[in-house]
């Protein structure tokens, strides 16, 4: 009790002083805050860009950190434009050198790490941010992907730290990423990278990070992220609640976009918001609500301004026949139906002795699983019909996607599945109704999953389908971040999850099959030289017929070995309350809070 007394006295004196000051000089009441509230269906993992690769964390980080470039929020087809860069990059004819000028006068949010000084964004901040992915101490899940960009000297700098068992040397200058002067950053790459600008548009991962803030907070930087973006973190209860507020020092930036001339919705948004200073909302509150029912009820009851990806069991209540339900339309609720640049799939751990491997009988088991899985049943039962059967790894809206493509991966054919299993020695040897492996050991599929209703329904269909093939299934239930951790470490057998594209290039889908990215994007732990070679070619070739042919070849190899059983391409809906102005679902990017407004005068009375 004694330790609290000075605090109580100080608080009392502060309160008296505050009352006295108010009596002397009354101040007008502050304008009410504009607060955007909605929910994530899955918890975040971190707020440090170097530590993340999941969609939910990557939705938070680009609102705090800023990349050199960004996507025009209204342009369809998508268009990249400068964010902190002063113009588009200058690239060499061979796409090996990229040089970017940074706008002077951009500042990081005020933070104790800067000891009271204003901290300007400089080229070295992007150099430092990029080097952090190579630091072995950070164990970045994105390093394998960045390593494949082949920035000159970066991998060697990392290896030096590993070999010497000393801290990573951030002060050594390398050719691959360096500051030519205070406001110029240059990237030099070993091989051609015609689409390198797409990496520079990834503020969620490659936004500028101030070195002194990382050193000031150490391991706690993820809870004290400091960036130049429109928002800053003010509250974080892990896996429960996150609040960000307007960055009071954010530079003068105004709403502008270039929707297509025939894009009526985009043109209407532009007409309403053009010239408004960003961000337009003061605060964003994110709750983690994993189950679909409470998440939907929070929207229906007016506690959430947005239903981001309405839970699939409620889509027919929300937008029957693709139109907003009459009782919601009467309240002014807005509905948005869209095809995502995303797919769901089962991934197999190819290092696992049961479902992994590359021999004919091992491949046959995975292909039999695919043929025996009723994807349309999953779409109808778990997703309320919102989806189309996936035919391969390439995703909608990306460069090599072919909506007319038809492959075996989309087939449901239990007869062929049974025949494959019989042919390759997966038989019921003891008459108990369950198949054994070719060596006579038990055949059991251990499948990681989550406890939410949708996941339970997916598991129900899959278990029923496998039972029809004589295959036992054991479900291992855990929270999504735990399953992600297991998958990255290769400590799992199977897992059903989804993936989305972060850029217009279809090559991202094949990162999942590049052996250099095991432990990162390649959670199936695929090791196929043909796919490695195809992915390397895809990175180097300019867009055109030759590159498209490589996509088709890589697709065929992936479908033949089936490290992933692609199930559905996602169709989703968002819904917004009438007070949300200017909402449009982003395609590849995750930052959009600064582009919407909240008009509380339109909020339905409760």
Coordinates of C-alpha atoms in Angstrom, one line a residue:
X1 CA 0.0 0.0 0.0
X2 CA 2.9 2.4 0.8
X3 CA 4.1 2.2 -2.8
X4 CA 0.8 3.4 -4.1
X5 CA 0.6 6.6 -2.0
X6 CA 2.8 8.8 -4.1
X7 CA 0.9 7.9 -7.2
X8 CA -2.4 8.7 -5.6
X9 CA -1.1 12.1 -4.4
X10 CA 0.3 12.9 -7.8
X11 CA -3.0 11.9 -9.5
X12 CA -5.0 14.0 -7.0
X13 CA -2.8 17.0 -7.7
X14 CA -3.0 16.5 -11.4
X15 CA -6.8 16.3 -11.2
X16 CA -6.9 19.6 -9.2
X17 CA -4.6 21.3 -11.6
X18 CA -6.7 20.1 -14.5
X19 CA -10.0 21.4 -13.0
X20 CA -8.3 24.7 -12.2
X21 CA -7.0 25.0 -15.8
X22 CA -10.4 24.1 -17.2
X23 CA -12.0 26.8 -15.1
X24 CA -9.6 29.4 -16.3
X25 CA -9.7 28.5 -20.0
X26 CA -12.5 26.2 -21.2
X27 CA -11.8 24.3 -24.3
X28 CA -14.4 23.2 -26.8
X29 CA -15.3 19.5 -26.8
X30 CA -13.3 17.4 -29.2
X31 CA -15.0 16.1 -32.3
X32 CA -16.2 12.6 -31.8
X33 CA -13.8 10.0 -33.0
X34 CA -14.5 8.1 -36.2
X35 CA -14.0 4.4 -35.3
X36 CA -14.0 1.5 -37.7
X37 CA -14.8 -1.8 -36.0
X38 CA -14.7 -5.3 -37.4
X39 CA -13.4 -8.8 -36.7
X40 CA -10.7 -11.2 -37.9
X41 CA -11.7 -14.9 -38.1
X42 CA -8.1 -15.9 -37.2
X43 CA -5.7 -14.4 -34.7
X44 CA -2.6 -12.5 -35.7
X45 CA 0.9 -14.0 -35.1
X46 CA 3.1 -10.9 -34.8
X47 CA 3.3 -7.2 -35.7
X48 CA 6.9 -7.3 -36.8
X49 CA 7.0 -7.7 -40.6
X50 CA 10.1 -9.9 -40.5
X51 CA 8.3 -12.5 -38.3
X52 CA 5.1 -12.9 -40.3
X53 CA 3.6 -14.5 -43.4
X54 CA -0.1 -14.9 -42.5
X55 CA -2.9 -12.9 -44.0
X56 CA -4.1 -11.5 -40.7
X57 CA -0.8 -10.1 -39.4
X58 CA -0.2 -8.8 -43.0
X59 CA -3.4 -6.9 -42.8
X60 CA -2.2 -5.0 -39.7
X61 CA 1.4 -4.2 -40.7
X62 CA 0.9 -2.2 -44.0
X63 CA -1.2 0.3 -42.0
X64 CA 1.8 0.9 -39.8
X65 CA 4.7 0.5 -42.2
X66 CA 4.9 1.7 -45.8
X67 CA 6.6 0.3 -48.8
X68 CA 8.1 2.3 -51.6
X69 CA 5.0 1.6 -53.8
X70 CA 1.4 0.6 -53.3
X71 CA -1.6 -0.3 -55.4
X72 CA -4.2 2.1 -56.7
X73 CA -7.1 1.3 -54.4
X74 CA -9.8 1.7 -57.1
X75 CA -8.0 0.7 -60.3
X76 CA -9.2 -2.6 -61.9
X77 CA -7.1 -4.1 -63.5
X78 CA -4.7 -3.3 -60.7
X79 CA -2.1 -0.6 -61.0
X80 CA 1.0 0.1 -58.9
X81 CA 1.9 3.7 -58.0
X82 CA 4.4 5.5 -55.7
X83 CA 3.8 5.6 -52.0
X84 CA 7.0 6.9 -50.3
X85 CA 8.9 6.8 -53.6
X86 CA 9.3 10.0 -55.6
X87 CA 8.2 8.5 -58.9
X88 CA 8.4 5.1 -60.6
X89 CA 11.6 3.1 -60.3
X90 CA 14.4 3.3 -62.8
X91 CA 15.4 -0.1 -64.0
X92 CA 18.2 -1.3 -66.2
X93 CA 17.4 -2.9 -69.6
X94 CA 18.3 -6.4 -68.2
X95 CA 16.0 -5.9 -65.1
X96 CA 19.0 -6.5 -62.8
X97 CA 19.3 -3.0 -61.3
X98 CA 16.4 -1.0 -59.8
X99 CA 16.9 2.5 -58.4
X100 CA 14.3 4.4 -56.4
X101 CA 14.2 8.0 -55.2
X102 CA 12.4 8.6 -51.9
X103 CA 10.3 11.7 -51.2
X104 CA 12.0 14.0 -48.7
X105 CA 10.0 15.2 -45.7
X106 CA 8.3 11.9 -44.7
X107 CA 8.6 11.1 -40.9
X108 CA 8.2 8.1 -38.7
X109 CA 5.5 8.3 -36.0
X110 CA 6.8 9.9 -32.8
X111 CA 8.2 7.3 -30.5
X112 CA 10.4 7.2 -27.4
X113 CA 13.1 5.4 -29.4
X114 CA 13.8 8.7 -31.1
X115 CA 14.4 10.6 -27.8
X116 CA 12.2 13.5 -28.7
X117 CA 13.6 14.1 -32.1
X118 CA 11.6 14.0 -35.4
X119 CA 12.9 11.1 -37.4
X120 CA 12.8 11.4 -41.2
X121 CA 12.5 8.5 -43.5
X122 CA 15.7 7.9 -45.5
X123 CA 16.9 5.3 -48.0
X124 CA 18.9 3.5 -45.3
X125 CA 15.6 2.5 -43.6
X126 CA 14.6 0.4 -46.6
X127 CA 18.1 -1.1 -46.7
X128 CA 17.9 -2.0 -43.0
X129 CA 14.4 -3.4 -43.3
X130 CA 15.5 -5.7 -46.2
X131 CA 18.6 -6.9 -44.3
X132 CA 16.5 -7.9 -41.3
X133 CA 15.0 -10.8 -43.3
X134 CA 18.4 -12.2 -43.8
X135 CA 19.4 -12.0 -40.1
X136 CA 19.4 -15.6 -38.9
X137 CA 18.3 -14.4 -35.4
X138 CA 15.0 -13.3 -36.8
X139 CA 14.1 -16.7 -38.3
X140 CA 12.0 -15.0 -40.9
X141 CA 9.5 -17.3 -42.7
X142 CA 9.9 -14.9 -45.7
X143 CA 13.7 -15.2 -46.0
X144 CA 13.5 -18.2 -48.4
X145 CA 11.4 -16.1 -50.8
X146 CA 13.6 -13.0 -50.5
X147 CA 16.7 -15.1 -51.0
X148 CA 15.3 -16.3 -54.3
X149 CA 15.3 -12.7 -55.5
X150 CA 19.1 -13.0 -55.4
X151 CA 20.0 -9.5 -54.1
X152 CA 23.8 -9.4 -54.5
X153 CA 25.7 -10.1 -51.3
X154 CA 22.6 -10.6 -49.0
X155 CA 22.7 -14.4 -48.7
X156 CA 26.5 -14.2 -48.3
X157 CA 26.1 -11.7 -45.4
X158 CA 23.6 -14.1 -43.8
X159 CA 25.9 -17.1 -44.2
X160 CA 28.8 -15.1 -42.7
X161 CA 26.8 -14.6 -39.5
X162 CA 25.9 -18.3 -39.4
X163 CA 29.4 -19.5 -39.9
X164 CA 31.0 -17.1 -37.5
X165 CA 28.2 -17.5 -34.9
X166 CA 28.3 -13.8 -34.5
X167 CA 25.5 -11.2 -34.7
X168 CA 24.4 -10.3 -38.2
X169 CA 26.5 -7.4 -39.5
X170 CA 24.0 -4.6 -40.5
X171 CA 26.8 -2.1 -41.1
X172 CA 28.5 -4.0 -43.9
X173 CA 27.4 -2.5 -47.3
X174 CA 26.4 -4.9 -50.0
X175 CA 25.7 -4.3 -53.7
X176 CA 22.2 -5.9 -53.5
X177 CA 20.6 -3.2 -51.4
X178 CA 22.2 0.0 -50.6
X179 CA 21.6 3.7 -50.1
X180 CA 23.3 5.7 -52.8
X181 CA 22.5 8.9 -50.9
X182 CA 20.0 10.1 -48.2
X183 CA 17.0 9.6 -50.5
X184 CA 18.1 7.1 -53.1
X185 CA 18.0 3.3 -52.6
X186 CA 19.3 0.9 -55.2
X187 CA 18.7 -2.8 -55.6
X188 CA 21.0 -5.0 -57.7
X189 CA 20.1 -8.6 -58.5
X190 CA 22.1 -11.5 -59.9
X191 CA 19.4 -12.6 -62.4
X192 CA 16.7 -10.6 -64.3
X193 CA 13.7 -9.7 -62.2
X194 CA 11.2 -8.0 -64.6
X195 CA 8.5 -7.8 -61.9
X196 CA 10.7 -6.7 -58.9
X197 CA 8.4 -3.6 -58.4
X198 CA 5.8 -6.0 -57.1
X199 CA 8.1 -6.8 -54.1
X200 CA 8.6 -3.1 -53.6
X201 CA 4.8 -2.6 -53.3
X202 CA 4.7 -5.0 -50.4
X203 CA 4.5 -2.6 -47.4
X204 CA 3.1 -5.4 -45.3
X205 CA 6.5 -7.1 -45.4
X206 CA 9.0 -4.7 -46.9
X207 CA 7.9 -1.4 -45.3
X208 CA 10.6 0.9 -43.9
X209 CA 11.7 0.1 -40.4
X210 CA 13.9 2.4 -38.2
X211 CA 16.9 0.6 -36.8
X212 CA 16.9 2.6 -33.6
X213 CA 13.4 1.5 -32.7
X214 CA 14.3 -2.2 -33.2
X215 CA 17.3 -1.8 -31.1
X216 CA 15.4 0.2 -28.5
X217 CA 12.6 -2.4 -28.0
X218 CA 14.6 -5.6 -28.9
X219 CA 12.3 -8.6 -28.9
X220 CA 9.4 -6.4 -27.9
X221 CA 9.5 -4.5 -31.2
X222 CA 6.6 -6.6 -32.4
X223 CA 4.5 -5.0 -29.7
X224 CA 5.9 -1.5 -30.4
X225 CA 6.0 -1.3 -34.2
X226 CA 7.1 2.1 -35.5
X227 CA 6.5 3.1 -39.1
X228 CA 5.6 6.0 -41.3
X229 CA 2.1 4.7 -42.0
X230 CA -1.3 6.3 -41.4
X231 CA -1.9 4.4 -38.2
X232 CA 0.0 3.4 -35.0
X233 CA -0.6 0.6 -32.5
X234 CA -2.2 1.7 -29.3
X235 CA -3.6 -1.5 -27.8
X236 CA -2.8 -5.2 -28.3
X237 CA -4.3 -8.1 -26.4
X238 CA -2.9 -11.1 -28.2
X239 CA -5.4 -13.2 -30.2
X240 CA -8.2 -11.1 -28.7
X241 CA -8.2 -7.4 -29.5
X242 CA -6.1 -4.9 -31.5
X243 CA -6.6 -1.1 -31.7
X244 CA -4.8 1.3 -34.0
X245 CA -5.2 5.1 -34.1
X246 CA -4.5 7.8 -36.6
X247 CA -0.8 8.7 -36.7
X248 CA -1.0 12.4 -35.7
X249 CA 2.3 13.1 -37.5
X250 CA 1.2 11.5 -40.8
X251 CA 2.1 13.6 -43.8
X252 CA -0.3 15.4 -46.0
X253 CA -1.7 12.8 -48.3
X254 CA -5.0 13.0 -50.1
X255 CA -7.4 10.6 -51.6
X256 CA -6.8 10.0 -55.3
X257 CA -7.3 7.0 -57.6
X258 CA -7.8 6.0 -61.2
X259 CA -10.8 3.7 -61.6
X260 CA -11.6 2.6 -65.1
X261 CA -13.9 4.9 -67.1
X262 CA -16.6 2.2 -67.2
X263 CA -16.3 1.4 -63.5
X264 CA -19.4 3.1 -62.1
X265 CA -18.8 2.0 -58.5
X266 CA -15.2 3.1 -58.6
X267 CA -16.1 6.4 -60.2
X268 CA -18.8 7.1 -57.6
X269 CA -16.3 6.4 -54.8
X270 CA -13.7 8.7 -56.4
X271 CA -16.3 11.5 -56.9
X272 CA -17.3 11.3 -53.2
X273 CA -13.8 11.1 -51.6
X274 CA -11.3 12.7 -54.0
X275 CA -9.2 15.3 -52.2
X276 CA -10.0 14.1 -48.7
X277 CA -7.0 14.0 -46.4
X278 CA -5.9 10.5 -45.4
X279 CA -6.6 8.7 -43.2
X280 CA -10.3 9.6 -42.8
X281 CA -11.0 7.5 -39.7
X282 CA -9.4 8.1 -36.3
X283 CA -9.3 4.6 -34.9
X284 CA -9.6 1.0 -36.0
X285 CA -10.6 -1.7 -33.6
X286 CA -10.1 -5.4 -34.5
X287 CA -11.6 -8.2 -32.4
X288 CA -10.6 -11.8 -32.9
X289 CA -13.9 -13.8 -33.3
X290 CA -13.1 -17.2 -34.7
X291 CA -16.6 -18.7 -34.8
X292 CA -18.9 -17.5 -37.7
X293 CA -22.0 -17.1 -35.6
X294 CA -20.8 -14.6 -33.1
X295 CA -18.9 -12.8 -35.8
X296 CA -22.0 -12.4 -37.9
X297 CA -24.2 -11.4 -34.9
X298 CA -21.7 -8.7 -34.0
X299 CA -22.4 -7.2 -37.4
X300 CA -26.1 -7.7 -37.4
X301 CA -26.4 -6.1 -34.0
X302 CA -24.4 -3.1 -35.1
X303 CA -21.4 -3.7 -33.0
X304 CA -19.2 -4.1 -36.1
X305 CA -19.1 -1.7 -39.1
X306 CA -17.9 -4.3 -41.5
X307 CA -18.4 -8.0 -42.0
X308 CA -15.2 -8.9 -43.7
X309 CA -15.7 -12.2 -45.5
X310 CA -19.1 -13.0 -44.1
X311 CA -19.1 -16.5 -42.5
X312 CA -20.2 -19.0 -45.1
X313 CA -23.0 -20.4 -43.1
X314 CA -24.7 -17.0 -43.2
X315 CA -24.2 -15.9 -46.8
X316 CA -27.7 -17.0 -47.8
X317 CA -29.1 -15.0 -45.0
X318 CA -27.0 -12.0 -45.8
X319 CA -27.2 -12.0 -49.6
X320 CA -29.7 -14.5 -51.0
X321 CA -29.3 -14.8 -54.7
X322 CA -26.5 -12.3 -54.7
X323 CA -28.6 -9.4 -53.4
X324 CA -28.6 -7.9 -49.9
X325 CA -31.4 -9.4 -47.8
X326 CA -34.5 -7.1 -47.6
X327 CA -34.3 -6.6 -43.9
X328 CA -30.7 -5.6 -44.1
X329 CA -31.2 -3.5 -47.3
X330 CA -33.9 -1.6 -45.4
X331 CA -31.2 -0.6 -42.8
X332 CA -28.9 0.6 -45.6
X333 CA -26.5 -2.3 -45.4
X334 CA -24.2 -2.6 -48.4
X335 CA -23.2 -6.0 -49.9
X336 CA -20.1 -6.8 -52.0
X337 CA -19.7 -10.2 -53.7
X338 CA -16.3 -10.9 -55.2
X339 CA -14.0 -13.7 -56.5
X340 CA -10.9 -13.8 -54.4
X341 CA -7.4 -14.2 -55.6
X342 CA -7.3 -17.2 -53.3
X343 CA -7.7 -21.0 -53.1
X344 CA -8.1 -23.6 -50.4
X345 CA -6.2 -26.8 -50.4
X346 CA -4.9 -29.8 -48.4
X347 CA -1.1 -29.8 -48.1
X348 CA 0.8 -33.0 -47.5
X349 CA 4.2 -33.1 -45.7
X350 CA 6.3 -34.7 -48.3
X351 CA 8.9 -35.6 -45.6
X352 CA 6.3 -37.7 -43.8
X353 CA 6.7 -41.5 -44.2
X354 CA 2.9 -42.1 -44.7
X355 CA 1.7 -39.3 -47.1
X356 CA 5.0 -38.0 -48.4
X357 CA 7.6 -39.3 -50.8
X358 CA 7.9 -39.5 -54.6
X359 CA 7.7 -43.2 -55.4
X360 CA 4.7 -44.3 -57.5
X361 CA 2.9 -45.9 -54.5
X362 CA 3.4 -42.7 -52.4
X363 CA 2.1 -40.4 -55.2
X364 CA -0.8 -42.8 -55.8
X365 CA -2.0 -42.3 -52.2
X366 CA -2.1 -38.6 -52.6
X367 CA -3.8 -38.8 -55.9
X368 CA -6.3 -41.3 -54.6
X369 CA -7.0 -38.9 -51.7
X370 CA -7.7 -36.2 -54.3
X371 CA -10.0 -38.3 -56.4
X372 CA -11.9 -39.6 -53.4
X373 CA -12.5 -36.1 -51.9
X374 CA -15.9 -34.6 -52.8
X375 CA -14.9 -31.0 -53.2
X376 CA -18.4 -29.9 -54.4
X377 CA -19.8 -31.4 -51.2
X378 CA -17.3 -29.3 -49.2
X379 CA -18.3 -26.1 -51.2
X380 CA -22.0 -26.7 -50.6
X381 CA -21.8 -27.9 -47.0
X382 CA -19.0 -25.8 -45.5
X383 CA -19.1 -22.8 -47.8
X384 CA -22.8 -22.5 -48.6
X385 CA -22.0 -22.9 -52.3
X386 CA -19.6 -20.0 -52.3
X387 CA -16.7 -21.3 -54.4
X388 CA -15.7 -23.1 -57.6
X389 CA -13.8 -26.3 -57.9
X390 CA -10.1 -25.6 -58.2
X391 CA -8.3 -27.1 -61.2
X392 CA -4.8 -26.2 -60.2
X393 CA -2.4 -23.9 -58.3
X394 CA -2.8 -20.6 -60.3
X395 CA -5.2 -18.1 -58.7
X396 CA -8.0 -15.9 -60.1
X397 CA -6.9 -12.3 -61.0
X398 CA -3.2 -13.4 -61.5
X399 CA -1.3 -13.4 -64.7
X400 CA -1.4 -17.1 -65.7
X401 CA -4.9 -18.0 -64.4
X402 CA -7.0 -19.8 -67.0
X403 CA -10.7 -20.0 -66.1
X404 CA -11.3 -22.6 -68.8
X405 CA -8.6 -25.0 -67.5
X406 CA -9.9 -28.5 -66.7
X407 CA -7.6 -31.0 -65.0
X408 CA -7.9 -34.3 -63.0
X409 CA -7.5 -32.3 -59.7
X410 CA -11.1 -31.2 -60.0
X411 CA -12.5 -34.7 -60.5
X412 CA -14.4 -36.6 -57.8
X413 CA -14.1 -40.3 -58.8
X414 CA -14.1 -42.8 -55.9
X415 CA -14.0 -45.7 -58.2
X416 CA -10.7 -44.6 -59.7
X417 CA -9.4 -43.7 -56.2
X418 CA -10.1 -47.3 -55.0
X419 CA -8.5 -48.7 -58.1
X420 CA -5.4 -46.7 -57.5
X421 CA -5.1 -47.8 -53.9
X422 CA -5.6 -51.5 -54.9
X423 CA -3.1 -51.3 -57.7
X424 CA -0.3 -49.8 -55.5
X425 CA -0.8 -52.2 -52.5
X426 CA -3.0 -50.2 -50.1
X427 CA -5.2 -53.2 -49.1
X428 CA -7.2 -54.4 -46.2
X429 CA -5.1 -57.4 -45.2
X430 CA -6.7 -58.3 -41.8
X431 CA -10.4 -57.9 -42.8
X432 CA -11.2 -55.1 -40.4
X433 CA -12.5 -52.8 -43.1
X434 CA -9.4 -50.5 -43.1
X435 CA -6.6 -50.5 -45.6
X436 CA -3.0 -51.0 -44.6
X437 CA 0.1 -49.6 -46.3
X438 CA 2.0 -51.6 -48.9
X439 CA 4.4 -52.8 -46.2
X440 CA 1.5 -54.0 -44.0
X441 CA 1.7 -51.2 -41.4
X442 CA -1.4 -49.2 -40.5
X443 CA -2.7 -46.5 -42.9
X444 CA -3.8 -43.5 -40.8
X445 CA -4.1 -40.0 -42.0
X446 CA -3.3 -37.4 -39.2
X447 CA -4.9 -34.2 -40.3
X448 CA -4.4 -30.8 -38.5
X449 CA -7.5 -28.7 -38.2
X450 CA -9.2 -26.0 -36.1
X451 CA -12.3 -26.1 -33.9
X452 CA -14.5 -23.6 -35.9
X453 CA -17.7 -24.9 -37.4
X454 CA -16.5 -24.5 -41.0
X455 CA -13.4 -26.5 -40.2
X456 CA -15.5 -29.2 -38.5
X457 CA -17.7 -29.4 -41.6
X458 CA -14.7 -29.7 -43.9
X459 CA -13.3 -32.5 -41.7
X460 CA -16.7 -34.2 -41.6
X461 CA -16.9 -34.5 -45.4
X462 CA -13.3 -35.5 -45.7
X463 CA -13.6 -38.2 -43.0
X464 CA -16.7 -39.6 -44.6
X465 CA -15.0 -39.7 -48.1
X466 CA -11.9 -41.4 -46.7
X467 CA -14.0 -44.0 -44.8
X468 CA -15.6 -44.9 -48.2
X469 CA -12.1 -45.6 -49.4
X470 CA -11.2 -47.7 -46.3
X471 CA -8.8 -45.0 -45.0
X472 CA -8.7 -44.1 -41.3
X473 CA -8.5 -40.4 -40.4
X474 CA -7.5 -38.8 -37.1
X475 CA -8.2 -35.1 -36.6
X476 CA -5.7 -33.1 -34.6
X477 CA -7.4 -29.9 -33.4
X478 CA -5.4 -26.8 -32.5
X479 CA -5.5 -23.1 -32.9
X480 CA -4.6 -21.8 -36.3
X481 CA -1.3 -20.1 -35.3
X482 CA -0.2 -23.4 -33.6
X483 CA -1.0 -25.3 -36.8
X484 CA 1.0 -22.8 -38.8
X485 CA 4.0 -23.2 -36.5
X486 CA 3.8 -26.9 -36.9
X487 CA 3.6 -26.7 -40.6
X488 CA 6.5 -24.4 -41.0
X489 CA 8.6 -26.8 -38.8
X490 CA 7.5 -29.8 -40.8
X491 CA 6.0 -31.4 -37.7
X492 CA 2.7 -32.4 -39.2
X493 CA 1.2 -34.9 -41.8
X494 CA -1.7 -33.0 -43.4
X495 CA -3.4 -29.7 -43.0
X496 CA -6.4 -28.0 -44.8
X497 CA -5.9 -24.2 -45.2
X498 CA -6.1 -21.5 -47.8
X499 CA -3.7 -19.2 -49.5
X500 CA -4.1 -15.9 -51.3
X501 CA -1.9 -14.0 -53.8
X502 CA -0.1 -10.9 -52.7
X503 CA 0.7 -9.7 -56.2
X504 CA -0.7 -10.0 -59.8
X505 CA 2.0 -12.5 -60.7
X506 CA 0.9 -16.2 -60.7
X507 CA 4.5 -17.3 -59.8
X508 CA 3.7 -16.8 -56.2
X509 CA 1.6 -20.0 -56.3
X510 CA 4.7 -21.9 -57.2
X511 CA 6.8 -20.6 -54.4
X512 CA 4.9 -23.2 -52.4
X513 CA 6.8 -25.9 -54.4
X514 CA 10.3 -24.4 -54.6
X515 CA 12.7 -26.4 -52.5
X516 CA 14.7 -23.3 -51.6
X517 CA 11.7 -22.1 -49.7
X518 CA 11.2 -25.1 -47.3
X519 CA 10.4 -23.7 -43.9
X520 CA 8.8 -20.6 -45.5
X521 CA 6.3 -20.7 -48.3
X522 CA 7.0 -24.3 -49.1
X523 CA 5.3 -25.9 -46.1
X524 CA 4.6 -29.1 -48.1
X525 CA 8.4 -29.5 -48.2
X526 CA 8.4 -30.3 -51.9
X527 CA 11.8 -31.2 -53.4
X528 CA 11.5 -31.6 -57.2
X529 CA 14.3 -30.3 -59.4
X530 CA 11.8 -29.8 -62.3
X531 CA 9.7 -27.4 -60.2
X532 CA 12.8 -25.6 -58.9
X533 CA 13.9 -25.0 -62.5
X534 CA 10.5 -23.9 -63.6
X535 CA 10.2 -21.4 -60.7
X536 CA 13.6 -20.0 -61.5
X537 CA 12.6 -19.5 -65.1
X538 CA 9.3 -17.9 -64.1
X539 CA 11.2 -15.3 -62.1
X540 CA 13.6 -14.4 -65.0
X541 CA 11.3 -14.4 -68.1
X542 CA 9.4 -11.4 -69.1
X543 CA 5.6 -11.8 -69.5
X544 CA 4.6 -13.4 -72.8
X545 CA 4.0 -16.8 -74.5
X546 CA 7.2 -18.4 -73.4
X547 CA 6.6 -17.6 -69.7
X548 CA 3.0 -18.8 -70.0
X549 CA 4.2 -22.2 -71.4
X550 CA 6.5 -22.6 -68.3
X551 CA 3.4 -22.0 -66.1
X552 CA 1.5 -24.7 -67.8
X553 CA 4.5 -27.1 -67.5
X554 CA 4.9 -26.4 -63.8
X555 CA 1.2 -26.8 -63.3
X556 CA 1.3 -30.3 -64.9
X557 CA 4.2 -31.4 -62.7
X558 CA 2.5 -30.1 -59.6
X559 CA -0.7 -31.9 -60.4
X560 CA 1.1 -35.1 -61.2
X561 CA 3.0 -35.3 -57.9
X562 CA 0.2 -33.6 -55.9
X563 CA 2.0 -32.1 -52.9
X564 CA -1.2 -30.0 -52.6
X565 CA -4.7 -31.1 -53.2
X566 CA -6.4 -27.9 -54.4
X567 CA -10.0 -27.9 -53.5
X568 CA -11.8 -24.6 -54.2
X569 CA -11.3 -21.1 -55.5
X570 CA -13.0 -18.8 -53.0
X571 CA -16.0 -16.6 -53.7
X572 CA -16.8 -14.4 -50.7
X573 CA -19.0 -11.5 -49.7
X574 CA -18.3 -8.5 -47.5
X575 CA -21.0 -6.4 -45.9
X576 CA -20.8 -2.8 -44.6
X577 CA -23.1 -0.8 -42.4
X578 CA -24.5 2.4 -44.1
X579 CA -22.0 4.6 -42.1
X580 CA -19.1 3.1 -44.0
X581 CA -18.2 5.2 -47.0
X582 CA -16.0 4.2 -49.9
X583 CA -15.4 0.6 -49.1
X584 CA -14.1 -1.7 -51.8
X585 CA -12.5 -5.1 -51.2
X586 CA -8.8 -5.0 -52.1
X587 CA -7.4 -7.5 -54.6
X588 CA -3.8 -8.2 -53.7
X589 CA -3.0 -5.6 -51.0
X590 CA -4.3 -5.6 -47.4
X591 CA -4.1 -1.9 -46.5
X592 CA -7.5 -0.1 -47.0
X593 CA -8.5 1.5 -43.7
X594 CA -7.2 4.9 -44.8
X595 CA -9.4 4.8 -47.8
X596 CA -12.7 4.6 -46.0
X597 CA -14.7 7.1 -44.0
X598 CA -17.2 6.7 -41.2
X599 CA -20.3 9.0 -41.2
X600 CA -22.0 8.5 -37.9
X601 CA -25.1 10.4 -39.1
X602 CA -25.9 7.4 -41.3
X603 CA -25.6 4.9 -38.5
X604 CA -28.9 3.2 -37.8
X605 CA -30.5 4.1 -34.6
X606 CA -30.6 1.3 -32.0

